[in-house]
């Protein structure tokens, strides 16, 4: 949200909590989805996207999973890291690159 591009933020995958972002804008511009899979990145117990956002893949069928993101927890005495899932919702129709 604070970036120079001023991206819109959808909170918990729920557009009713994000009054400045519409589903149509997500379809037009695309989006990145981020969710906590596991507080311990080594854990085999991981929360899948469908459990966190049950209807997201149905609403955005072009959603593409990306490799997990491992982030160190900044305020832990041990060097613990969390595992975050990332998925990409490409614009629909896909954005065209400018011709040279």
C-alpha positions as a printed Julia matrix, in Angstrom:
100×3 Matrix{Float64}:
   0.0     0.0     0.0
   2.8     2.45    0.8
   4.76    1.75   -2.41
   5.31    4.4    -5.05
   2.84    2.64   -7.37
   0.15    2.88   -4.65
  -1.19   -0.68   -5.11
  -4.68   -1.43   -3.85
  -4.92   -3.96   -1.02
  -7.59   -6.61   -0.62
  -7.82   -7.63    3.03
  -8.36  -11.35    3.69
  -9.49  -11.87    0.1
 -12.74  -10.1     0.94
 -13.68   -7.16   -1.26
 -16.3    -5.94    1.24
 -13.37   -5.05    3.53
 -11.59   -3.23    0.69
 -13.95   -0.47   -0.38
 -11.31    1.08   -2.67
 -10.84   -2.09   -4.75
 -13.38   -3.88   -6.92
 -13.41   -7.4    -8.35
 -13.48   -5.84  -11.82
 -10.22   -3.99  -11.05
  -8.61   -7.29  -10.02
  -9.75   -8.82  -13.33
  -8.47   -5.79  -15.28
  -5.16   -5.18  -13.52
  -4.33   -8.52  -11.91
  -3.2    -9.13   -8.34
  -0.78  -10.9    -6.04
  -2.23  -13.08   -3.26
  -0.22  -13.66   -0.09
  -1.17  -15.89    2.86
   0.54  -17.52    5.82
   1.03  -21.22    5.14
   3.01  -22.03    8.29
   4.58  -20.13   11.19
   7.5   -22.59   10.99
   8.83  -22.84    7.45
  10.13  -26.37    8.1
   6.74  -27.69    9.2
   4.97  -30.15    6.91
   1.62  -28.78    8.12
   0.83  -26.0     5.64
  -2.38  -24.09    5.06
  -3.4   -24.29    1.38
  -4.85  -21.35   -0.52
  -8.27  -23.0    -0.78
  -8.55  -23.22    2.98
  -7.83  -19.52    3.47
  -9.72  -18.2     0.43
 -12.21  -20.95   -0.52
 -13.73  -19.24   -3.57
 -10.71  -17.37   -4.94
  -9.69  -19.96   -7.55
 -13.28  -20.16   -8.79
 -13.62  -16.37   -9.02
 -10.23  -16.02  -10.7
  -9.62  -19.22  -12.73
  -6.35  -17.92  -14.2
  -4.79  -17.77  -10.7
  -1.22  -19.16  -10.83
   0.61  -20.48   -7.73
   4.16  -19.2    -7.28
   7.03  -20.59   -5.17
   6.64  -20.09   -1.41
   8.23  -17.12    0.3
  10.26  -17.76    3.48
  10.42  -14.76    5.82
  12.39  -14.58    9.06
  10.31  -13.44   12.03
  11.99  -10.18   13.15
  11.24  -10.33   16.88
  12.01  -13.92   17.77
  15.03  -14.84   19.87
  15.64  -17.9    17.71
  16.16  -17.62   13.99
  12.65  -18.76   13.11
  11.03  -18.17    9.75
   7.5   -18.37    8.41
   6.33  -19.81    5.11
   4.02  -17.69    2.97
   2.14  -18.82   -0.09
   2.03  -16.57   -3.12
  -0.25  -16.71   -6.13
  -0.61  -14.42   -9.13
  -3.9   -13.39  -10.69
  -2.98  -12.17  -14.18
  -5.03   -9.41  -15.82
  -7.85  -10.65  -18.0
  -7.53  -10.18  -20.83
  -3.75  -10.36  -20.35
  -1.98   -7.02  -20.58
  -0.21   -6.45  -23.87
   3.33   -5.18  -23.96
   3.81   -1.96  -25.91
   5.17   -2.5   -29.4
   8.57   -1.09  -30.19
